[in-house]
Each structure stands twice: as structure tokens, then as C-alpha cells.
PDB file of C-alpha atoms in Angstrom:
ATOM      1  CA  ASN A1243       0.000   0.000   0.000  1.00  0.00           C
ATOM      2  CA  GLY A1244       1.035   3.624  -0.240  1.00  0.00           C
ATOM      3  CA  GLU A1245       2.501   5.746  -3.004  1.00  0.00           C
ATOM      4  CA  TRP A1246       4.607   3.559  -5.283  1.00  0.00           C
ATOM      5  CA  GLY A1247       5.346   6.149  -7.957  1.00  0.00           C
ATOM      6  CA  GLU A1248       5.743   5.451 -11.662  1.00  0.00           C
ATOM      7  CA  PRO A1249       6.735   1.941 -12.857  1.00  0.00           C
ATOM      8  CA  VAL A1250      10.438   1.501 -13.606  1.00  0.00           C
ATOM      9  CA  ALA A1251       9.592  -1.029 -16.331  1.00  0.00           C
ATOM     10  CA  ARG A1252       6.643  -2.464 -18.227  1.00  0.00           C
ATOM     11  CA  GLY A1253       6.576  -5.593 -20.341  1.00  0.00           C
ATOM     12  CA  ARG A1254       4.728  -8.634 -21.547  1.00  0.00           C
ATOM     13  CA  LEU A1255       5.362 -12.320 -20.935  1.00  0.00           C
ATOM     14  CA  SER A1256       4.788 -14.779 -23.769  1.00  0.00           C
ATOM     15  CA  LEU A1257       2.951 -18.056 -23.229  1.00  0.00           C
ATOM     16  CA  LYS A1258       5.749 -20.612 -23.122  1.00  0.00           C
ATOM     17  CA  GLU A1259       7.396 -23.012 -20.727  1.00  0.00           C
ATOM     18  CA  GLY A1260      10.381 -22.052 -18.652  1.00  0.00           C
ATOM     19  CA  LEU A1261      11.541 -18.825 -17.075  1.00  0.00           C
ATOM     20  CA  GLN A1262      11.540 -15.602 -19.065  1.00  0.00           C
ATOM     21  CA  ARG A1263      13.927 -12.744 -18.362  1.00  0.00           C
ATOM     22  CA  ILE A1264      12.881  -9.107 -18.047  1.00  0.00           C
ATOM     23  CA  ASP A1265      15.684  -6.524 -18.092  1.00  0.00           C
ATOM     24  CA  PHE A1266      15.341  -2.888 -17.041  1.00  0.00           C
ATOM     25  CA  PRO A1267      17.830  -0.159 -16.053  1.00  0.00           C
ATOM     26  CA  ALA A1268      19.191  -0.308 -12.515  1.00  0.00           C
ATOM     27  CA  HIS A1269      17.099   1.728 -10.078  1.00  0.00           C
ATOM     28  CA  ALA A1270      17.859   2.318  -6.390  1.00  0.00           C
ATOM     29  CA  GLY A1271      15.072   1.258  -4.071  1.00  0.00           C
ATOM     30  CA  ARG A1272      14.051  -0.707  -0.997  1.00  0.00           C
ATOM     31  CA  LEU A1273      10.855  -2.429  -2.173  1.00  0.00           C
ATOM     32  CA  LEU A1274       9.907  -4.115  -5.432  1.00  0.00           C
ATOM     33  CA  ARG A1275       6.323  -4.763  -6.487  1.00  0.00           C
ATOM     34  CA  PHE A1276       5.787  -7.078  -9.443  1.00  0.00           C
ATOM     35  CA  ARG A1277       2.221  -6.930 -10.736  1.00  0.00           C
ATOM     36  CA  VAL A1278       0.557  -9.195 -13.288  1.00  0.00           C
ATOM     37  CA  LEU A1279      -2.189  -7.021 -14.729  1.00  0.00           C
ATOM     38  CA  GLY A1280      -3.870  -9.675 -16.856  1.00  0.00           C
ATOM     39  CA  VAL A1281      -3.552 -13.109 -18.451  1.00  0.00           C
ATOM     40  CA  GLN A1282      -5.684 -12.529 -21.511  1.00  0.00           C
ATOM     41  CA  ASN A1283      -4.771 -12.007 -25.141  1.00  0.00           C
ATOM     42  CA  PRO A1284      -7.226  -9.395 -26.436  1.00  0.00           C
ATOM     43  CA  ASP A1285      -5.439  -9.225 -29.803  1.00  0.00           C
ATOM     44  CA  GLY A1286      -5.790 -12.930 -30.490  1.00  0.00           C
ATOM     45  CA  ASP A1287      -2.317 -13.188 -31.970  1.00  0.00           C
ATOM     46  CA  GLY A1288      -2.079 -16.905 -31.426  1.00  0.00           C
ATOM     47  CA  ASP A1289       0.107 -17.136 -28.331  1.00  0.00           C
ATOM     48  CA  GLY A1290      -2.476 -19.354 -26.664  1.00  0.00           C
ATOM     49  CA  ALA A1291      -3.711 -17.022 -23.934  1.00  0.00           C
ATOM     50  CA  ALA A1292      -7.406 -16.671 -23.279  1.00  0.00           C
ATOM     51  CA  GLY A1293      -9.402 -14.068 -25.157  1.00  0.00           C
ATOM     52  CA  SER A1294     -10.877 -12.744 -21.915  1.00  0.00           C
ATOM     53  CA  ASP A1295      -9.335 -12.206 -18.532  1.00  0.00           C
ATOM     54  CA  PRO A1296     -10.659 -14.830 -16.060  1.00  0.00           C
ATOM     55  CA  MET A1297      -9.838 -12.553 -13.147  1.00  0.00           C
ATOM     56  CA  VAL A1298     -12.199  -9.933 -14.554  1.00  0.00           C
ATOM     57  CA  SER A1299     -14.960 -12.310 -15.611  1.00  0.00           C
ATOM     58  CA  ALA A1300     -14.960 -14.055 -12.223  1.00  0.00           C
ATOM     59  CA  ALA A1301     -15.399 -10.743 -10.420  1.00  0.00           C
ATOM     60  CA  GLN A1302     -18.351  -9.893 -12.673  1.00  0.00           C
ATOM     61  CA  ALA A1303     -20.137 -13.169 -12.024  1.00  0.00           C
ATOM     62  CA  THR A1304     -23.232 -13.391  -9.832  1.00  0.00           C
ATOM     63  CA  ALA A1305     -21.183 -14.878  -7.006  1.00  0.00           C
ATOM     64  CA  ALA A1306     -17.915 -12.984  -7.256  1.00  0.00           C
ATOM     65  CA  ARG A1307     -14.889 -14.795  -5.859  1.00  0.00           C
ATOM     66  CA  ALA A1308     -11.182 -14.276  -5.481  1.00  0.00           C
ATOM     67  CA  ILE A1309      -8.873 -15.777  -8.087  1.00  0.00           C
ATOM     68  CA  ASP A1310      -5.675 -17.587  -7.063  1.00  0.00           C
ATOM     69  CA  ALA A1311      -3.185 -17.018  -9.882  1.00  0.00           C
ATOM     70  CA  LEU A1312      -1.016 -19.875  -8.579  1.00  0.00           C
ATOM     71  CA  ARG A1313      -3.690 -22.522  -9.256  1.00  0.00           C
ATOM     72  CA  PRO A1314      -4.009 -23.500 -12.931  1.00  0.00           C
ATOM     73  CA  ARG A1315      -7.578 -24.707 -12.445  1.00  0.00           C
ATOM     74  CA  ASP A1316      -8.545 -21.111 -11.616  1.00  0.00           C
ATOM     75  CA  VAL A1317      -6.468 -19.260 -14.184  1.00  0.00           C
ATOM     76  CA  GLY A1318      -5.374 -20.535 -17.559  1.00  0.00           C
ATOM     77  CA  PRO A1319      -2.602 -20.113 -18.392  1.00  0.00           C
ATOM     78  CA  ILE A1320      -0.989 -19.854 -14.984  1.00  0.00           C
ATOM     79  CA  ALA A1321       0.046 -16.223 -14.526  1.00  0.00           C
ATOM     80  CA  LEU A1322       3.066 -16.432 -12.250  1.00  0.00           C
ATOM     81  CA  SER A1323       4.600 -19.112 -10.075  1.00  0.00           C
ATOM     82  CA  THR A1324       8.310 -18.372  -9.626  1.00  0.00           C
ATOM     83  CA  PHE A1325      10.554 -15.400 -10.198  1.00  0.00           C
ATOM     84  CA  HIS A1326      14.102 -14.441  -9.268  1.00  0.00           C
ATOM     85  CA  ILE A1327      15.619 -10.987  -8.840  1.00  0.00           C
ATOM     86  CA  LEU A1328      19.129 -10.426 -10.175  1.00  0.00           C
ATOM     87  CA  GLU A1329      20.770  -7.623  -8.230  1.00  0.00           C
ATOM     88  CA  GLN A1330      23.170  -5.268  -9.965  1.00  0.00           C
ATOM     89  CA  GLN A1331      26.076  -4.157  -7.801  1.00  0.00           C
ATOM     90  CA  LEU A1332      27.363  -0.676  -8.597  1.00  0.00           C
ATOM     91  CA  PRO A1333      31.102   0.009  -8.334  1.00  0.00           C
ATOM     92  CA  GLU A1334      32.067   1.644  -5.054  1.00  0.00           C
ATOM     93  CA  ARG A1335      33.641   5.094  -4.975  1.00  0.00           C
ATOM     94  CA  PRO A1336      35.254   7.045  -2.128  1.00  0.00           C
ATOM     95  CA  ALA A1337      32.710   8.504   0.293  1.00  0.00           C
ATOM     96  CA  ARG A1338      32.063  12.233   0.526  1.00  0.00           C
ATOM     97  CA  GLN A1339      29.813  14.565   2.482  1.00  0.00           C
ATOM     98  CA  GLN A1340      28.408  17.950   1.532  1.00  0.00           C
ATOM     99  CA  TYR A1341      27.116  20.434   4.095  1.00  0.00           C
ATOM    100  CA  LEU A1342      24.203  22.317   2.546  1.00  0.00           C
ATOM    101  CA  SER A1343      25.400  25.621   3.988  1.00  0.00           C
ATOM    102  CA  GLN A1344      28.606  25.303   1.927  1.00  0.00           C
ATOM    103  CA  LEU A1345      26.657  25.387  -1.350  1.00  0.00           C
ATOM    104  CA  PRO A1346      26.239  28.798  -3.032  1.00  0.00           C
ATOM    105  CA  LEU A1347      22.933  30.249  -1.828  1.00  0.00           C
ATOM    106  CA  PRO A1348      20.993  32.011  -4.632  1.00  0.00           C
ATOM    107  CA  ALA A1349      20.130  35.642  -3.935  1.00  0.00           C
ATOM    108  CA  ALA A1350      16.459  34.783  -4.481  1.00  0.00           C
ATOM    109  CA  LEU A1351      16.568  32.627  -1.322  1.00  0.00           C
ATOM    110  CA  ALA A1352      17.960  35.384   0.899  1.00  0.00           C
ATOM    111  CA  GLY A1353      14.485  36.094   2.271  1.00  0.00           C
ATOM    112  CA  GLN A1354      13.966  32.455   3.269  1.00  0.00           C
ATOM    113  CA  ALA A1355      17.298  31.113   4.500  1.00  0.00           C
ATOM    114  CA  ARG A1356      20.710  32.118   5.836  1.00  0.00           C
ATOM    115  CA  ALA A1357      23.848  30.012   5.759  1.00  0.00           C
ATOM    116  CA  ASP A1358      25.535  29.177   9.073  1.00  0.00           C
ATOM    117  CA  GLN A1359      23.590  31.758  11.088  1.00  0.00           C
ATOM    118  CA  SER A1360      20.225  32.342  12.699  1.00  0.00           C
ATOM    119  CA  PHE A1361      17.432  33.681  10.520  1.00  0.00           C
ATOM    120  CA  ARG A1362      16.771  36.344  13.183  1.00  0.00           C
ATOM    121  CA  GLY A1363      19.736  38.625  13.786  1.00  0.00           C
ATOM    122  CA  GLU A1364      23.386  38.169  12.893  1.00  0.00           C
ATOM    123  CA  ALA A1365      24.311  35.629  15.555  1.00  0.00           C
ATOM    124  CA  GLY A1366      25.185  32.008  14.881  1.00  0.00           C
ATOM    125  CA  MET A1367      22.643  29.234  15.236  1.00  0.00           C
ATOM    126  CA  ARG A1368      21.894  28.181  18.804  1.00  0.00           C
ATOM    127  CA  MET A1369      19.413  25.650  20.142  1.00  0.00           C
ATOM    128  CA  ASN A1370      19.125  25.126  23.915  1.00  0.00           C
ATOM    129  CA  GLY A1371      22.341  27.095  24.357  1.00  0.00           C
ATOM    130  CA  LEU A1372      24.332  24.809  22.054  1.00  0.00           C
ATOM    131  CA  GLN A1373      25.976  26.517  19.080  1.00  0.00           C
ATOM    132  CA  PHE A1374      25.884  24.922  15.620  1.00  0.00           C
ATOM    133  CA  ARG A1375      28.538  26.069  13.166  1.00  0.00           C
ATOM    134  CA  ARG A1376      26.983  24.515  10.069  1.00  0.00           C
ATOM    135  CA  GLY A1377      23.418  24.674   8.817  1.00  0.00           C
ATOM    136  CA  LEU A1378      20.638  26.804   7.391  1.00  0.00           C
ATOM    137  CA  GLY A1379      18.619  29.265   9.466  1.00  0.00           C
ATOM    138  CA  VAL A1380      15.062  29.620   8.160  1.00  0.00           C
ATOM    139  CA  GLY A1381      11.827  31.474   8.858  1.00  0.00           C
ATOM    140  CA  ALA A1382       8.330  30.227   9.582  1.00  0.00           C
ATOM    141  CA  HIS A1383       7.420  29.673   5.919  1.00  0.00           C
ATOM    142  CA  SER A1384      10.328  28.586   3.764  1.00  0.00           C
ATOM    143  CA  ARG A1385      11.083  26.301   0.853  1.00  0.00           C
ATOM    144  CA  ILE A1386      14.589  25.352  -0.235  1.00  0.00           C
ATOM    145  CA  ASP A1387      14.828  23.163  -3.350  1.00  0.00           C
ATOM    146  CA  ILE A1388      17.963  21.179  -4.143  1.00  0.00           C
ATOM    147  CA  ALA A1389      18.932  19.437  -7.398  1.00  0.00           C
ATOM    148  CA  LEU A1390      20.879  16.205  -6.900  1.00  0.00           C
ATOM    149  CA  LYS A1391      23.249  14.476  -9.307  1.00  0.00           C
ATOM    150  CA  GLY A1392      24.996  11.207  -8.642  1.00  0.00           C
ATOM    151  CA  ARG A1393      24.394   8.507  -6.057  1.00  0.00           C
ATOM    152  CA  TRP A1394      23.662  10.359  -2.830  1.00  0.00           C
ATOM    153  CA  HIS A1395      22.747   8.024   0.036  1.00  0.00           C
ATOM    154  CA  LEU A1396      21.571   9.996   3.069  1.00  0.00           C
ATOM    155  CA  LEU A1397      20.352  13.354   4.326  1.00  0.00           C
ATOM    156  CA  ARG A1398      21.016  14.135   7.983  1.00  0.00           C
ATOM    157  CA  ALA A1399      20.125  17.204  10.052  1.00  0.00           C
ATOM    158  CA  ASP A1400      19.326  18.496  13.538  1.00  0.00           C
ATOM    159  CA  LEU A1401      16.016  20.372  13.402  1.00  0.00           C
ATOM    160  CA  GLY A1402      14.690  22.756  16.015  1.00  0.00           C
ATOM    161  CA  ILE A1403      13.709  26.284  17.014  1.00  0.00           C
ATOM    162  CA  ASP A1404      16.540  28.798  17.305  1.00  0.00           C
ATOM    163  CA  ASP A1405      17.129  30.354  20.729  1.00  0.00           C
ATOM    164  CA  ALA A1406      16.682  33.820  19.200  1.00  0.00           C
ATOM    165  CA  CYS A1407      12.957  33.186  18.695  1.00  0.00           C
ATOM    166  CA  ARG A1408      12.106  30.297  21.013  1.00  0.00           C
ATOM    167  CA  ALA A1409       9.447  32.378  22.803  1.00  0.00           C
ATOM    168  CA  ALA A1410       7.594  33.010  19.517  1.00  0.00           C
ATOM    169  CA  GLY A1411       6.343  29.437  19.105  1.00  0.00           C
ATOM    170  CA  GLY A1412       7.007  26.324  17.033  1.00  0.00           C
ATOM    171  CA  MET A1413       6.599  24.965  13.497  1.00  0.00           C
ATOM    172  CA  GLN A1414       6.867  21.883  11.280  1.00  0.00           C
ATOM    173  CA  PHE A1415       9.804  20.731   9.179  1.00  0.00           C
ATOM    174  CA  GLN A1416       9.222  18.695   6.028  1.00  0.00           C
ATOM    175  CA  VAL A1417      11.482  16.984   3.491  1.00  0.00           C
ATOM    176  CA  TRP A1418      10.155  16.183   0.020  1.00  0.00           C
ATOM    177  CA  GLY A1419      11.927  14.061  -2.577  1.00  0.00           C
ATOM    178  CA  ASP A1420      10.964  13.998  -6.259  1.00  0.00           C
ATOM    179  CA  GLY A1421       7.571  15.452  -5.364  1.00  0.00           C
ATOM    180  CA  ARG A1422       6.783  12.977  -2.555  1.00  0.00           C
ATOM    181  CA  LEU A1423       6.745  13.633   1.184  1.00  0.00           C
ATOM    182  CA  LEU A1424       9.672  11.814   2.812  1.00  0.00           C
ATOM    183  CA  TYR A1425       9.554  13.265   6.319  1.00  0.00           C
ATOM    184  CA  ASP A1426       7.288  15.407   8.512  1.00  0.00           C
ATOM    185  CA  SER A1427       8.538  16.384  11.959  1.00  0.00           C
ATOM    186  CA  GLY A1428       5.171  17.359  13.330  1.00  0.00           C
ATOM    187  CA  LEU A1429       5.039  20.475  15.500  1.00  0.00           C
ATOM    188  CA  VAL A1430       8.502  21.202  16.931  1.00  0.00           C
ATOM    189  CA  LYS A1431       8.805  23.571  19.907  1.00  0.00           C
ATOM    190  CA  ALA A1432      11.828  24.509  21.997  1.00  0.00           C
ATOM    191  CA  PRO A1433      13.535  22.753  23.663  1.00  0.00           C
ATOM    192  CA  GLY A1434      12.677  19.895  21.314  1.00  0.00           C
ATOM    193  CA  VAL A1435      15.199  18.923  18.613  1.00  0.00           C
ATOM    194  CA  VAL A1436      14.633  16.133  16.075  1.00  0.00           C
ATOM    195  CA  LYS A1437      17.372  14.356  14.136  1.00  0.00           C
ATOM    196  CA  PRO A1438      16.096  12.742  10.912  1.00  0.00           C
ATOM    197  CA  GLU A1439      18.344  10.505   8.826  1.00  0.00           C
ATOM    198  CA  LEU A1440      16.689   9.923   5.454  1.00  0.00           C
ATOM    199  CA  ASP A1441      17.494   7.464   2.680  1.00  0.00           C
ATOM    200  CA  ILE A1442      17.648   9.545  -0.522  1.00  0.00           C
ATOM    201  CA  ARG A1443      19.038   6.938  -2.929  1.00  0.00           C
ATOM    202  CA  GLY A1444      17.693   7.301  -6.439  1.00  0.00           C
ATOM    203  CA  LEU A1445      16.297  10.813  -5.912  1.00  0.00           C
ATOM    204  CA  SER A1446      17.047  13.708  -8.254  1.00  0.00           C
ATOM    205  CA  SER A1447      15.597  16.509  -6.118  1.00  0.00           C
ATOM    206  CA  LEU A1448      14.946  17.473  -2.507  1.00  0.00           C
ATOM    207  CA  SER A1449      12.756  20.184  -1.032  1.00  0.00           C
ATOM    208  CA  LEU A1450      13.264  21.376   2.561  1.00  0.00           C
ATOM    209  CA  ARG A1451      10.215  23.199   3.909  1.00  0.00           C
ATOM    210  CA  THR A1452       8.939  24.852   7.085  1.00  0.00           C
ATOM    211  CA  LEU A1453       5.255  25.521   7.713  1.00  0.00           C
ATOM    212  CA  GLY A1454       2.448  25.414  10.261  1.00  0.00           C
ATOM    213  CA  ALA A1455       3.902  27.976  12.680  1.00  0.00           C
ATOM    214  CA  GLN A1456       2.013  28.225  15.982  1.00  0.00           C
ATOM    215  CA  GLY A1457       2.472  30.226  19.161  1.00  0.00           C
ATOM    216  CA  SER A1458       2.280  33.746  20.532  1.00  0.00           C
ATOM    217  CA  GLN A1459       4.017  35.230  17.453  1.00  0.00           C
ATOM    218  CA  PRO A1460       3.750  32.754  14.550  1.00  0.00           C
ATOM    219  CA  ALA A1461       5.240  35.166  11.996  1.00  0.00           C
ATOM    220  CA  GLN A1462       8.380  35.525  14.141  1.00  0.00           C
ATOM    221  CA  VAL A1463       9.066  31.803  14.514  1.00  0.00           C
ATOM    222  CA  CYS A1464      12.457  30.733  13.151  1.00  0.00           C
ATOM    223  CA  GLY A1465      14.345  27.472  13.120  1.00  0.00           C
ATOM    224  CA  ASN A1466      17.436  25.660  11.950  1.00  0.00           C
ATOM    225  CA  TRP A1467      18.378  22.878   9.590  1.00  0.00           C
ATOM    226  CA  ALA A1468      21.514  22.534  11.713  1.00  0.00           C
ATOM    227  CA  ASN A1469      24.325  20.238  10.542  1.00  0.00           C
ATOM    228  CA  ALA A1470      22.284  19.538   7.384  1.00  0.00           C
ATOM    229  CA  VAL A1471      24.540  17.298   5.309  1.00  0.00           C
ATOM    230  CA  LEU A1472      24.331  15.014   2.284  1.00  0.00           C
ATOM    231  CA  ILE A1473      26.235  11.721   2.449  1.00  0.00           C
ATOM    232  CA  GLY A1474      27.252  10.202  -0.861  1.00  0.00           C
ATOM    233  CA  GLU A1475      30.196   9.292  -3.051  1.00  0.00           C
ATOM    234  CA  GLU A1476      32.986  11.108  -4.809  1.00  0.00           C
ATOM    235  CA  GLY A1477      31.629  12.728  -7.975  1.00  0.00           C
ATOM    236  CA  ASP A1478      28.142  13.405  -6.568  1.00  0.00           C
ATOM    237  CA  SER A1479      26.983  17.025  -6.769  1.00  0.00           C
ATOM    238  CA  ALA A1480      24.152  19.187  -5.441  1.00  0.00           C
ATOM    239  CA  ASP A1481      22.932  22.730  -6.076  1.00  0.00           C
ATOM    240  CA  PHE A1482      20.231  24.988  -4.707  1.00  0.00           C
ATOM    241  CA  VAL A1483      17.464  25.787  -7.189  1.00  0.00           C
ATOM    242  CA  ALA A1484      16.442  29.447  -7.333  1.00  0.00           C
ATOM    243  CA  PRO A1485      12.666  29.913  -6.892  1.00  0.00           C
TER     244      PRO A1485
END
């Protein structure tokens, strides 16, 4: 269940004995869903499959019932019984890390984020009295988009409300990847600090957002993506995207 995204490959299996091989480009991921969408041959091209899909016709019958694709008496021809996954190992490269605050910050983002300092005032980032030398200071409503190239593995950060505005209230931190929500902190208030570590393999873009400010002065709430860092391999690159 959940949002699976677009298929990485589509294909068709012919009606014949033995295993058939399906090749598709390597794609980083943690889950694989293999779906058989039908066992019919609507074109009637002579490969022996039925002209109608028994899974569909059974569901439309007066007494609808589930179809077990592993039992030939239910589905002819049998749709799927055995499959193997061949894993492709990518060559390893030296590890590297990239602090986001070390990337050139576009002038168009000056009203939403500051590198290595609090969003309120000129002081460095502090949370619960602890100073953070690296990170992005942001306001109550911000969006920072990042283009990724290469084989980045992880995004890490310490998220919380800066001491300069801790009396103003709290807010949410979100991380989006390729248009999908990867992480939502929920409402964060001082002295709370959350430390997400997100798997970003296979992604080409990230979006760091703050929203949902609450408190006595919601417009004055500010926070930090402290120690925000990308973990990857030598040759990987990242850049902020100007809004």
C-alpha cells in the first residue's frame, strides 16, 4: 500500500514453458512490487492465452470470488509461479559529504534562508544554548529546493527552534523528494530537537520546507536545519534551485 510512484519497467510475458527474463535499467530502491495485470490475449495473436481475462470475468459473475493465480484450475494459463531478482552491484567510490550551507545560496533565497547563522539577527545558530557552526537558518514559511546528481545516500540534520525566537512558538519541518513527502517532523517547539536521517538513494531533487507555525508570534518563529549534510560518493553534486 502507499505511493509507489511510476513503474520503472513495463513488459509482456509470452505463453511458453520455462523462465523468461525481463531486463530494465538499474534503479535504487528498498521495495519491489511485481504486478501481473492480466492473463488474456485481447489481440488474439495466437500465443495461446485466453481471449478474456478470467480474473475480470470471475469478479463480474453473480457470485464474485477471489482468483488464485497460482492454481491453474482457476487461471489458464498460470500467470506467475516463480521469479528471481538479479541484483546489480554498482562500483564503489570514495565517500564524501556535503554540508548544505557550503553550497552557493541564490540571492532569491535570501528572504527564506541564511547560511551558518540564525534567521533572526546576525548571531550564529543556537538551540538550547548549544551553538551549531553549520546549517541553514530559516523562517516560519520557507522552501529550499535542491537538485541532486549522482548517487547520494543519506540526508542528515538536527532540526529545532533557534534560541533567538524560542518564545515566539514552534513549526513543522518537512522533506520532500521527487515530489513525494519523505519526512514530517510534526510540531517542533523549543527545547525539542529532532534528528532525521533519510534514505535519498535514487532521488534527483529534494525540497526542505517549514510551515504550520504556531504560538504567541507565529510570523516571528524561526528554526534551523543545523548540521544539514548530504552523504554520498565522490563525484556526486548538489545545487540549490532558485525559486
